[in-house]
Amino acid sequence: LGDSFPELVKNQSKIIEVMDYEEVQFLKTLDRGAKIFKKEIARGDPKTLSGAVAWRLYDTYGFPVDLTKVMADEVGMVVDMEGYEAAKKHAQELSKAGDATTGGIE
């Protein structure tokens, strides 16, 4: 790749540094999400994880919904994807309303 993209060779140490940082940040995201997931399954419906919770995990913590679904499946649960989509749509509407009243500037 170095022949086609010489900047990869030139900036190799910086690229590695950024990748290492991003990996650490993603692992922190996974850790936070897993803790919240465990708390939520302990207090909620034993068969279904709320779509609102799944959306909050994604929207607030960057926790991928696909991973949430896998984790739910591993404990015999499903994710309320209709609720997830409704929470997502609601958040988008709130965002649009904020843009309309503030001109996109807060």
XYZ file of N, CA, C and O in Angstrom:
424
model
N 0.810 -1.211 0.000
C 0.000 0.000 0.000
C 0.846 1.266 0.000
O 0.385 2.316 -0.402
N 2.069 1.137 0.504
C 2.939 2.296 0.591
C 3.238 2.934 -0.742
O 3.444 4.146 -0.819
N 3.253 2.139 -1.822
C 3.507 2.706 -3.144
C 2.347 3.594 -3.596
O 2.546 4.663 -4.167
N 1.140 3.126 -3.343
C -0.048 3.882 -3.758
C -0.394 5.002 -2.781
O -0.960 6.016 -3.176
N -0.080 4.781 -1.519
C -0.417 5.756 -0.481
C 0.819 6.037 0.367
O 0.941 5.539 1.492
N 1.729 6.843 -0.134
C 2.987 7.083 0.590
C 2.785 7.709 1.966
O 3.620 7.546 2.850
N 1.660 8.381 2.166
C 1.400 8.987 3.476
C 1.242 7.924 4.570
O 1.471 8.202 5.747
N 0.877 6.700 4.177
C 0.787 5.615 5.157
C 2.162 5.280 5.723
O 2.306 5.036 6.917
N 3.139 5.269 4.875
C 4.507 4.992 5.318
C 5.040 6.179 6.109
O 5.619 6.021 7.185
N 4.813 7.364 5.573
C 5.320 8.589 6.195
C 4.737 8.786 7.597
O 5.435 9.208 8.510
N 3.453 8.465 7.772
C 2.761 8.720 9.045
C 2.464 7.448 9.824
O 1.548 7.423 10.629
N 3.251 6.405 9.608
C 2.973 5.114 10.217
C 2.849 5.190 11.739
O 1.917 4.641 12.319
N 3.746 5.878 12.405
C 3.691 5.924 13.871
C 2.443 6.665 14.359
O 1.813 6.253 15.340
N 2.066 7.729 13.672
C 0.855 8.466 14.052
C -0.384 7.613 13.816
O -1.309 7.603 14.626
N -0.402 6.872 12.717
C -1.540 5.997 12.407
C -1.682 4.924 13.483
O -2.782 4.665 13.976
N -0.572 4.337 13.887
C -0.606 3.312 14.935
C -1.083 3.914 16.247
O -1.891 3.317 16.963
N -0.620 5.105 16.560
C -1.025 5.790 17.792
C -2.541 6.042 17.799
O -3.214 5.782 18.800
N -3.065 6.518 16.697
C -4.508 6.786 16.605
C -5.306 5.493 16.699
O -6.324 5.422 17.384
N -4.838 4.457 16.028
C -5.541 3.163 16.075
C -5.550 2.602 17.492
O -6.565 2.086 17.955
N -4.429 2.708 18.190
C -4.365 2.236 19.573
C -5.336 3.013 20.458
O -6.044 2.436 21.285
N -5.369 4.328 20.280
C -6.285 5.167 21.047
C -7.736 4.774 20.779
O -8.539 4.616 21.697
N -8.081 4.605 19.509
C -9.446 4.242 19.141
C -9.827 2.873 19.696
O -10.961 2.661 20.120
N -8.897 1.956 19.717
C -9.168 0.633 20.276
C -9.476 0.733 21.764
O -10.426 0.131 22.259
N -8.698 1.517 22.486
C -8.927 1.709 23.921
C -10.288 2.348 24.154
O -11.048 1.927 25.036
N -10.626 3.356 23.349
C -11.912 4.023 23.510
C -13.067 3.067 23.230
O -14.084 3.074 23.930
N -12.933 2.222 22.217
C -13.991 1.262 21.905
C -14.138 0.239 23.029
O -15.254 -0.124 23.398
N -13.029 -0.195 23.603
C -13.107 -1.133 24.728
C -13.796 -0.494 25.926
O -14.562 -1.154 26.632
N -13.556 0.792 26.149
C -14.260 1.507 27.220
C -15.757 1.565 26.928
O -16.590 1.411 27.820
N -16.105 1.806 25.658
C -17.505 1.825 25.239
C -18.149 0.477 25.523
O -19.260 0.406 26.068
N -17.472 -0.587 25.164
C -18.006 -1.921 25.408
C -18.192 -2.176 26.892
O -19.211 -2.736 27.317
N -17.230 -1.765 27.693
C -17.316 -1.969 29.139
C -18.495 -1.210 29.737
O -19.286 -1.767 30.501
N -18.625 0.073 29.391
C -19.752 0.872 29.899
C -21.086 0.278 29.447
O -22.012 0.150 30.239
N -21.170 -0.066 28.179
C -22.409 -0.629 27.652
C -22.779 -1.937 28.314
O -23.949 -2.181 28.637
N -21.799 -2.786 28.540
C -22.059 -4.083 29.184
C -22.569 -3.889 30.608
O -23.488 -4.596 31.045
N -22.007 -2.927 31.324
C -22.469 -2.660 32.695
C -23.911 -2.170 32.699
O -24.723 -2.614 33.519
N -24.229 -1.251 31.821
C -25.595 -0.730 31.746
C -26.548 -1.834 31.313
O -27.643 -1.978 31.873
N -26.145 -2.633 30.343
C -26.966 -3.747 29.878
C -27.301 -4.676 31.047
O -28.457 -5.045 31.244
N -26.304 -5.048 31.830
C -26.522 -5.957 32.960
C -27.486 -5.360 33.981
O -28.354 -6.060 34.516
N -27.340 -4.066 34.267
C -28.266 -3.411 35.206
C -29.700 -3.434 34.675
O -30.645 -3.691 35.408
N -29.837 -3.143 33.401
C -31.177 -3.065 32.800
C -31.864 -4.430 32.731
O -33.052 -4.521 32.957
N -31.106 -5.486 32.427
C -31.758 -6.793 32.352
C -32.125 -7.298 33.736
O -33.061 -8.076 33.883
N -31.424 -6.818 34.764
C -31.732 -7.235 36.130
C -33.027 -6.604 36.636
O -33.723 -7.189 37.456
N -33.387 -5.443 36.116
C -34.568 -4.769 36.648
C -35.765 -4.727 35.700
O -36.829 -4.263 36.068
N -35.606 -5.190 34.490
C -36.679 -5.072 33.503
C -37.389 -6.381 33.239
O -37.301 -7.342 34.000
N -38.089 -6.409 32.133
C -38.802 -7.584 31.649
C -37.780 -8.703 31.425
O -36.776 -8.492 30.758
N -38.028 -9.894 31.966
C -37.042 -10.965 31.835
C -36.893 -11.531 30.416
O -35.958 -12.276 30.141
N -37.786 -11.161 29.503
C -37.722 -11.711 28.151
C -37.381 -10.673 27.077
O -36.916 -11.029 26.006
N -37.633 -9.396 27.371
C -37.456 -8.359 26.352
C -36.707 -7.167 26.933
O -37.089 -6.624 27.958
N -35.654 -6.757 26.216
C -34.946 -5.533 26.578
C -35.651 -4.376 25.890
O -35.893 -4.408 24.676
N -35.985 -3.389 26.635
C -36.677 -2.213 26.119
C -35.929 -1.582 24.945
O -34.704 -1.429 24.974
N -36.686 -1.217 23.930
C -36.100 -0.522 22.791
C -35.510 0.813 23.193
O -34.496 1.247 22.640
N -36.146 1.470 24.167
C -35.632 2.756 24.648
C -34.259 2.575 25.293
O -33.365 3.406 25.115
N -34.080 1.474 26.013
C -32.777 1.189 26.632
C -31.746 0.902 25.549
O -30.622 1.412 25.591
N -32.121 0.097 24.561
C -31.200 -0.218 23.467
C -30.795 1.061 22.727
O -29.629 1.240 22.364
N -31.761 1.961 22.513
C -31.444 3.226 21.840
C -30.511 4.078 22.699
O -29.546 4.655 22.207
N -30.780 4.147 24.013
C -29.920 4.935 24.901
C -28.499 4.385 24.895
O -27.527 5.148 24.881
N -28.373 3.058 24.896
C -27.040 2.461 24.835
C -26.304 2.909 23.577
O -25.110 3.211 23.623
N -27.022 2.967 22.468
C -26.395 3.385 21.210
C -26.163 4.897 21.179
O -25.053 5.369 20.930
N -27.206 5.642 21.435
C -27.163 7.094 21.263
C -26.240 7.780 22.264
O -25.484 8.678 21.907
N -26.289 7.349 23.500
C -25.510 7.997 24.550
C -24.110 7.419 24.676
O -23.148 8.158 24.887
N -24.005 6.100 24.545
C -22.734 5.439 24.823
C -22.045 4.870 23.578
O -20.943 4.344 23.670
N -22.705 4.952 22.421
C -22.099 4.427 21.204
C -22.057 2.914 21.153
O -21.266 2.331 20.421
N -22.914 2.262 21.939
C -22.926 0.810 22.033
C -23.737 0.252 20.865
O -24.931 0.507 20.763
N -23.126 -0.500 19.959
C -23.815 -0.964 18.756
C -25.052 -1.823 19.061
O -24.989 -2.732 19.886
N -26.163 -1.530 18.404
C -27.399 -2.263 18.654
C -27.245 -3.730 18.270
O -27.852 -4.604 18.898
N -26.433 -4.019 17.263
C -26.206 -5.422 16.898
C -25.576 -6.188 18.056
O -25.927 -7.342 18.307
N -24.671 -5.548 18.757
C -24.047 -6.182 19.913
C -25.063 -6.328 21.049
O -25.082 -7.345 21.741
N -25.898 -5.335 21.224
C -26.950 -5.421 22.234
C -27.851 -6.617 21.947
O -28.213 -7.373 22.856
N -28.194 -6.815 20.675
C -29.042 -7.944 20.292
C -28.355 -9.282 20.560
O -28.980 -10.225 21.049
N -27.068 -9.366 20.280
C -26.319 -10.601 20.539
C -26.288 -10.887 22.035
O -26.520 -12.024 22.478
N -26.002 -9.859 22.827
C -25.944 -10.039 24.275
C -27.305 -10.442 24.831
O -27.391 -11.292 25.725
N -28.361 -9.836 24.312
C -29.713 -10.200 24.764
C -29.999 -11.653 24.420
O -30.520 -12.411 25.255
N -29.646 -12.052 23.227
C -29.864 -13.436 22.794
C -29.121 -14.411 23.697
O -29.642 -15.483 24.024
N -27.933 -14.049 24.106
C -27.124 -14.932 24.963
C -27.765 -15.194 26.317
O -27.470 -16.205 26.949
N -28.627 -14.280 26.767
C -29.315 -14.486 28.056
C -30.797 -14.811 27.854
O -31.597 -14.695 28.775
N -31.149 -15.212 26.630
C -32.515 -15.639 26.351
C -33.513 -14.501 26.209
O -34.710 -14.686 26.444
N -33.038 -13.330 25.829
C -33.901 -12.173 25.664
C -33.905 -11.722 24.207
O -33.062 -12.141 23.420
N -34.843 -10.855 23.896
C -34.862 -10.176 22.603
C -34.869 -8.676 22.864
O -35.249 -8.229 23.944
N -34.464 -7.924 21.869
C -34.513 -6.464 21.949
C -35.782 -6.008 21.241
O -36.077 -6.453 20.134
N -36.522 -5.145 21.889
C -37.725 -4.564 21.281
C -37.281 -3.588 20.196
O -37.072 -2.403 20.456
N -37.130 -4.097 18.974
C -36.627 -3.268 17.881
C -37.654 -2.226 17.432
O -37.266 -1.157 16.960
N -38.941 -2.509 17.588
C -39.947 -1.478 17.277
C -39.784 -0.305 18.235
O -39.842 0.849 17.831
N -39.571 -0.623 19.508
C -39.335 0.420 20.501
C -38.036 1.163 20.246
O -37.940 2.377 20.452
N -37.023 0.433 19.781
C -35.739 1.042 19.436
C -35.926 2.052 18.306
O -35.462 3.192 18.393
N -36.631 1.624 17.250
C -36.862 2.512 16.109
C -37.710 3.720 16.507
O -37.475 4.835 16.030
N -38.684 3.507 17.390
C -39.522 4.624 17.857
C -38.689 5.618 18.660
O -38.827 6.840 18.492
N -37.810 5.108 19.528
C -36.948 5.991 20.322
C -35.973 6.741 19.421
O -35.716 7.936 19.628
N -35.469 6.065 18.414
C -34.566 6.695 17.442
C -35.288 7.815 16.692
O -34.759 8.927 16.554
N -36.501 7.517 16.230
C -37.278 8.518 15.494
C -37.590 9.723 16.385
O -37.480 10.869 15.953
N -37.938 9.448 17.628
C -38.237 10.529 18.569
C -36.998 11.426 18.769
O -37.104 12.659 18.761
N -35.839 10.801 18.919
C -34.604 11.572 19.100
C -34.303 12.413 17.866
O -33.877 13.570 17.978
N -34.542 11.852 16.686
C -34.318 12.598 15.447
C -35.274 13.782 15.346
O -34.882 14.866 14.916
N -36.530 13.569 15.744
C -37.501 14.664 15.711
C -37.115 15.768 16.678
O -37.236 16.952 16.362
N -36.650 15.384 17.861
C -36.198 16.392 18.827
C -35.006 17.169 18.280
O -34.912 18.386 18.451
N -34.119 16.455 17.616
C -32.949 17.111 17.033
C -33.358 18.099 15.950
O -32.851 19.222 15.895
N -34.285 17.683 15.099
C -34.767 18.571 14.037
C -35.470 19.783 14.626
O -35.302 20.903 14.142
N -36.262 19.565 15.663
C -36.967 20.680 16.302
C -35.957 21.660 16.894
O -36.130 22.870 16.791
N -34.892 21.136 17.481
C -33.840 21.994 18.016
C -33.157 22.782 16.924
O -32.865 23.966 17.072
N -32.906 22.136 15.786
C -32.288 22.830 14.651
C -33.196 23.942 14.132
O -32.735 24.999 13.751
N -34.503 23.664 14.126
C -35.441 24.650 13.606
C -35.517 25.875 14.513
O -35.643 26.994 14.022
N -35.420 25.685 15.822
C -35.545 26.811 16.739
C -34.223 27.526 16.957
O -34.205 28.700 17.307
N -33.091 26.825 16.756
C -31.809 27.457 17.027
C -31.011 27.719 15.762
O -29.907 28.251 15.850
N -31.552 27.317 14.641
C -30.800 27.471 13.396
C -29.603 26.558 13.331
O -28.641 26.799 12.623
N -29.659 25.458 14.132
C -28.554 24.508 14.141
C -27.425 24.918 15.080
O -26.432 24.227 15.196
N -27.600 26.046 15.780
C -26.563 26.534 16.690
C -27.118 26.569 18.099
O -28.203 27.104 18.335
N -26.380 25.978 19.003
C -26.832 25.997 20.418
C -25.830 26.730 21.263
O -24.708 26.851 20.983
